[in-house]
PDB file of C-alpha atoms in Angstrom:
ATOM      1  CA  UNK A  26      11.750   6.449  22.368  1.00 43.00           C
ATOM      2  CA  UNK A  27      10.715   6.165  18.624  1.00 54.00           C
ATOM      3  CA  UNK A  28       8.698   8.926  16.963  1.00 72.00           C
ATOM      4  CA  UNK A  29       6.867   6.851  14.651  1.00 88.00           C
ATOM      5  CA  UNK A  30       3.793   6.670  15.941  1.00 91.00           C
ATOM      6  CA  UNK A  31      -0.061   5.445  14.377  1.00 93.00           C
ATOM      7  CA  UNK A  32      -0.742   8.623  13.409  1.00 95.00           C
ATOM      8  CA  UNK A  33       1.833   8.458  10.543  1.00 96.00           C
ATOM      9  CA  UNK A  34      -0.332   4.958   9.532  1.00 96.00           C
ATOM     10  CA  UNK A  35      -3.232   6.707   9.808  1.00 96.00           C
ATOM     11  CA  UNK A  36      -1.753   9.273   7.505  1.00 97.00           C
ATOM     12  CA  UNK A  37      -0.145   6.979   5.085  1.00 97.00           C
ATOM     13  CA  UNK A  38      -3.122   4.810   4.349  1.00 98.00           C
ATOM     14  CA  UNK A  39      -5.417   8.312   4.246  1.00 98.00           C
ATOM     15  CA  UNK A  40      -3.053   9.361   1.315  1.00 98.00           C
ATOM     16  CA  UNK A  41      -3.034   5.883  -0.085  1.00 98.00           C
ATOM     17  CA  UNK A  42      -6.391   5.718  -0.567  1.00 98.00           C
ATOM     18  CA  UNK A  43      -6.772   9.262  -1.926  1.00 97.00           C
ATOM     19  CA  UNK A  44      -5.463   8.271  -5.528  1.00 96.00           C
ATOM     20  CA  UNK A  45      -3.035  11.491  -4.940  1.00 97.00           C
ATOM     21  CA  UNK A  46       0.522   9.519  -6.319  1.00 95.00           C
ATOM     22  CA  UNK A  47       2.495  13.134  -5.755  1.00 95.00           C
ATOM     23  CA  UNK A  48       0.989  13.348  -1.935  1.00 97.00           C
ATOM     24  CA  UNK A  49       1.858   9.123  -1.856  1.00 97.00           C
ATOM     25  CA  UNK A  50       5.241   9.831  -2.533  1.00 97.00           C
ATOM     26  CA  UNK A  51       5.868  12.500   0.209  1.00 97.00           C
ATOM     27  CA  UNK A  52       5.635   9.084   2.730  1.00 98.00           C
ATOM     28  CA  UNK A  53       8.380   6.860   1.127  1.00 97.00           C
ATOM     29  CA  UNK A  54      12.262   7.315   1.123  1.00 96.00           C
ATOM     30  CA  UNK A  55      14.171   7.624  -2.738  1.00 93.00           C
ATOM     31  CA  UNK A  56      15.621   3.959  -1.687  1.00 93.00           C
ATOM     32  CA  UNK A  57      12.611   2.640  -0.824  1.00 97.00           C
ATOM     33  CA  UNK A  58      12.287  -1.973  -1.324  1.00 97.00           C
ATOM     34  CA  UNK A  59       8.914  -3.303  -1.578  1.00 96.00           C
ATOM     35  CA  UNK A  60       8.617  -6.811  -1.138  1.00 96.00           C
ATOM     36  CA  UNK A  61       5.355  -8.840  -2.082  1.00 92.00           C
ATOM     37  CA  UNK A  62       3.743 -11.576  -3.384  1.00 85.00           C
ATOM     38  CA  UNK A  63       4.784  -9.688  -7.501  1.00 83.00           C
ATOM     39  CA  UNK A  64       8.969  -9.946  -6.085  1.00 90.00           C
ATOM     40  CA  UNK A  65      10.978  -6.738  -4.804  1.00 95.00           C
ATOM     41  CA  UNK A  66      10.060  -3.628  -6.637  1.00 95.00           C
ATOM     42  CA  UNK A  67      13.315  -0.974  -5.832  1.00 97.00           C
ATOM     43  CA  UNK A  68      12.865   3.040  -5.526  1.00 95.00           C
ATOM     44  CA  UNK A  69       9.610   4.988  -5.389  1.00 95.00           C
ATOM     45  CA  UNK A  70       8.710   5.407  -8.988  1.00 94.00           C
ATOM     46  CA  UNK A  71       8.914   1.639  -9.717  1.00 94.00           C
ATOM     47  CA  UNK A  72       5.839   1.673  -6.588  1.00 93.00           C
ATOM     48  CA  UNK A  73       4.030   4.490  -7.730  1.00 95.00           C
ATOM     49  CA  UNK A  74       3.915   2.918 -11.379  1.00 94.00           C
ATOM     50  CA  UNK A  75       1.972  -0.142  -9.747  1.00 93.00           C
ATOM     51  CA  UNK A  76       0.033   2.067  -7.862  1.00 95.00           C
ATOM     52  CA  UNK A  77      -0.997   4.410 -11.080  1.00 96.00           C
ATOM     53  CA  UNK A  78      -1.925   0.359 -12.182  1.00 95.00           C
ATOM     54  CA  UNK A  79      -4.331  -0.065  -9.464  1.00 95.00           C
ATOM     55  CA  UNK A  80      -5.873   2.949  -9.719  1.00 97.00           C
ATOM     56  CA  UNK A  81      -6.210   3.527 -13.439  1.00 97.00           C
ATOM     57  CA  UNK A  82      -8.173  -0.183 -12.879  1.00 98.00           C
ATOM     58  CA  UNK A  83      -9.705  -0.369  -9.394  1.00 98.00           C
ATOM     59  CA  UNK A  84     -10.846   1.480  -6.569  1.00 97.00           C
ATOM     60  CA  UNK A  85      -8.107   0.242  -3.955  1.00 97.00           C
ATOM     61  CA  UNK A  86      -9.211   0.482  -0.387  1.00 98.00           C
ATOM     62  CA  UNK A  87      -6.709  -0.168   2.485  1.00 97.00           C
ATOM     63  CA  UNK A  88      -8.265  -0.420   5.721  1.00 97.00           C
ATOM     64  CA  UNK A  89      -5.518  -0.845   8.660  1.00 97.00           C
ATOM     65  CA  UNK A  90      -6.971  -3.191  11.277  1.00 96.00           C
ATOM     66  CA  UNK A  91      -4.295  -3.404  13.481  1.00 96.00           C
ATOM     67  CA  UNK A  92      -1.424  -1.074  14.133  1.00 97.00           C
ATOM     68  CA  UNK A  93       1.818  -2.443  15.971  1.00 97.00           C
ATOM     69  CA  UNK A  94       4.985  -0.415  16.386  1.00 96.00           C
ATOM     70  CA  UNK A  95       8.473  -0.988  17.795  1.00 95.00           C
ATOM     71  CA  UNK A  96      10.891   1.135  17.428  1.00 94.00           C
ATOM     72  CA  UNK A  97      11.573   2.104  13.451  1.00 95.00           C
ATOM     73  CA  UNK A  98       9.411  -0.818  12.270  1.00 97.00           C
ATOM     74  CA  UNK A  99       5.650  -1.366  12.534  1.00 97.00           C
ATOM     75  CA  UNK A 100       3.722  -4.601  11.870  1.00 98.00           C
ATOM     76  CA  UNK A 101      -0.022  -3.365  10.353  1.00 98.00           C
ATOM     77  CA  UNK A 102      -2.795  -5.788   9.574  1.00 98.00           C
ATOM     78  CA  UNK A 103      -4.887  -4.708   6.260  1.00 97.00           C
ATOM     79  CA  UNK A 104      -8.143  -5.580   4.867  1.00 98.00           C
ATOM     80  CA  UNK A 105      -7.916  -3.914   1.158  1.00 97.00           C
ATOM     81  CA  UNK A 106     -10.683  -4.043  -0.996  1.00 97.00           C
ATOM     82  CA  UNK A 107     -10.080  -3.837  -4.825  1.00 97.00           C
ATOM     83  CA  UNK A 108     -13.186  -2.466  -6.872  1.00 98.00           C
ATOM     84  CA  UNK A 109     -12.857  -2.796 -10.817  1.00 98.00           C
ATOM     85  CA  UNK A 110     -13.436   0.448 -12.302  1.00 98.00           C
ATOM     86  CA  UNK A 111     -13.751  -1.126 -15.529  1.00 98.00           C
ATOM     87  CA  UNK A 112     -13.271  -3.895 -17.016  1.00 98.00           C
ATOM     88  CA  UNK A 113      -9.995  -5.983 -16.141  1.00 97.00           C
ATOM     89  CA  UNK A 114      -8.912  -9.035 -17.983  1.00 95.00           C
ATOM     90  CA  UNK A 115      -6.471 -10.307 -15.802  1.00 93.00           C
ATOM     91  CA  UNK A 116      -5.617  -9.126 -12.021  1.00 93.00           C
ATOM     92  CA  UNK A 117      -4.123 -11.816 -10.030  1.00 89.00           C
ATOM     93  CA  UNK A 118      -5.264 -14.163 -12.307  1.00 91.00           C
ATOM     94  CA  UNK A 119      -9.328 -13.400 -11.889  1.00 93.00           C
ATOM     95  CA  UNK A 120     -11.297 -11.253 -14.582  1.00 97.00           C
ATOM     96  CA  UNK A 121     -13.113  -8.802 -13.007  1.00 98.00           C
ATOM     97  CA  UNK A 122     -16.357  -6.798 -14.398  1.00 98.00           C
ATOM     98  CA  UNK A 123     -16.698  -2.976 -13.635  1.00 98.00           C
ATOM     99  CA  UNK A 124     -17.789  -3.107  -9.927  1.00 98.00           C
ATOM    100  CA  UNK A 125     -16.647  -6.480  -8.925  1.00 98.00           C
ATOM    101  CA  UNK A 126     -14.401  -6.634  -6.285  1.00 97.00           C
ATOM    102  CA  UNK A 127     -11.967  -8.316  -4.208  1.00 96.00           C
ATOM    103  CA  UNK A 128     -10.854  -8.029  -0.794  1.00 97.00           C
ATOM    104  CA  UNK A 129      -7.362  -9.162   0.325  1.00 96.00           C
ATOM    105  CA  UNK A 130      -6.326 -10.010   3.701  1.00 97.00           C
ATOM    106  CA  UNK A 131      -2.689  -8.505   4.644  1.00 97.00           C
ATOM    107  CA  UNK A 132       0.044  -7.638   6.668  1.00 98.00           C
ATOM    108  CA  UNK A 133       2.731  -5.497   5.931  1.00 98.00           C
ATOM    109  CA  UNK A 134       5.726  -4.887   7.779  1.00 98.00           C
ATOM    110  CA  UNK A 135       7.310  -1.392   7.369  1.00 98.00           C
ATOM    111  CA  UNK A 136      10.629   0.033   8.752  1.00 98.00           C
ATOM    112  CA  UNK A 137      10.704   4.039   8.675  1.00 97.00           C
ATOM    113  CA  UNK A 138      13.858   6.126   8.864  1.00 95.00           C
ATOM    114  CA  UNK A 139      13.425  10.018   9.158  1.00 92.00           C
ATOM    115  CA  UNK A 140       9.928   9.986   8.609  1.00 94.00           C
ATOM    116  CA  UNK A 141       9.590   7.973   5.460  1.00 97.00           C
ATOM    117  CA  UNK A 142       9.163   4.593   5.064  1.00 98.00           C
ATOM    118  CA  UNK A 143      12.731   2.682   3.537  1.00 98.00           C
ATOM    119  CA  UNK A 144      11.335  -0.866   3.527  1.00 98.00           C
ATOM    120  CA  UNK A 145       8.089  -2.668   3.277  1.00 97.00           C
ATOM    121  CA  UNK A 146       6.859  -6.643   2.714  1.00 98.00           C
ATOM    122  CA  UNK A 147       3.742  -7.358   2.398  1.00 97.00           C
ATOM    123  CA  UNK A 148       1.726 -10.469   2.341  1.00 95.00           C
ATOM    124  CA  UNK A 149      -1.477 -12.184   2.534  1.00 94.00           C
ATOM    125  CA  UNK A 150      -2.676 -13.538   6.520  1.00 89.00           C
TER     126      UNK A 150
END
């Protein structure tokens, strides 16, 4: 029986959405691949310079939906919501006003080894 459970989601996207980067990092493994729509970012500082990105510019929002898990991997359904900050001349190739926003259907897929999460591809549903 696996212990990754939705209580480490929960956690994760509670930390996500706290703008905390140093408390982020405590969830992903030193080899960590992230795989999206942007191509395969390798290692955790190459994420956590995207995520300083999104949240020097937005308010970034992720809202797990729905929570699977099997084994080491878990499938998770996301609504995240993106709200500028300020200004933004170019974020997935919209312009975006202080306050606008835009919400973005996903899914990732994570696999977890020892508690912190080695792999992850995400992408719209």
């Amino acid at each position: 029986m696996s212990s990754l459970d939705r209580s480490f989601f929960e956690a994760y996207y509670r930390t996500y959405n706290s703008e905390d980067a140093e408390a982020l990092r405590a969830f992903y493994h030193d080899d960590l691949v992230m795989v999206s729509a942007q191509g395969e970012q390798h290692g955790v500082q190459a994420l956590l310079d995207t995520y300083h990105y999104l949240i020097d510019n937005f308010e970034d929002r992720m809202t797990p939906e729905t929570i699977l898990i099997n084994g080491d991997t878990a499938a998770i359904e996301i609504s995240d919501v993106f709200t500028a900050k300020k200004p933004v001349a170019d974020f997935m190739g919209a312009t975006f006003r202080k306050g606008d926003q835009l919400t973005l259907n996903l899914c990732a897929v994570y696999r977890v080894r020892a508690g912190k999460i080695t792999h992850a591809t995400i992408y719209a549903r």
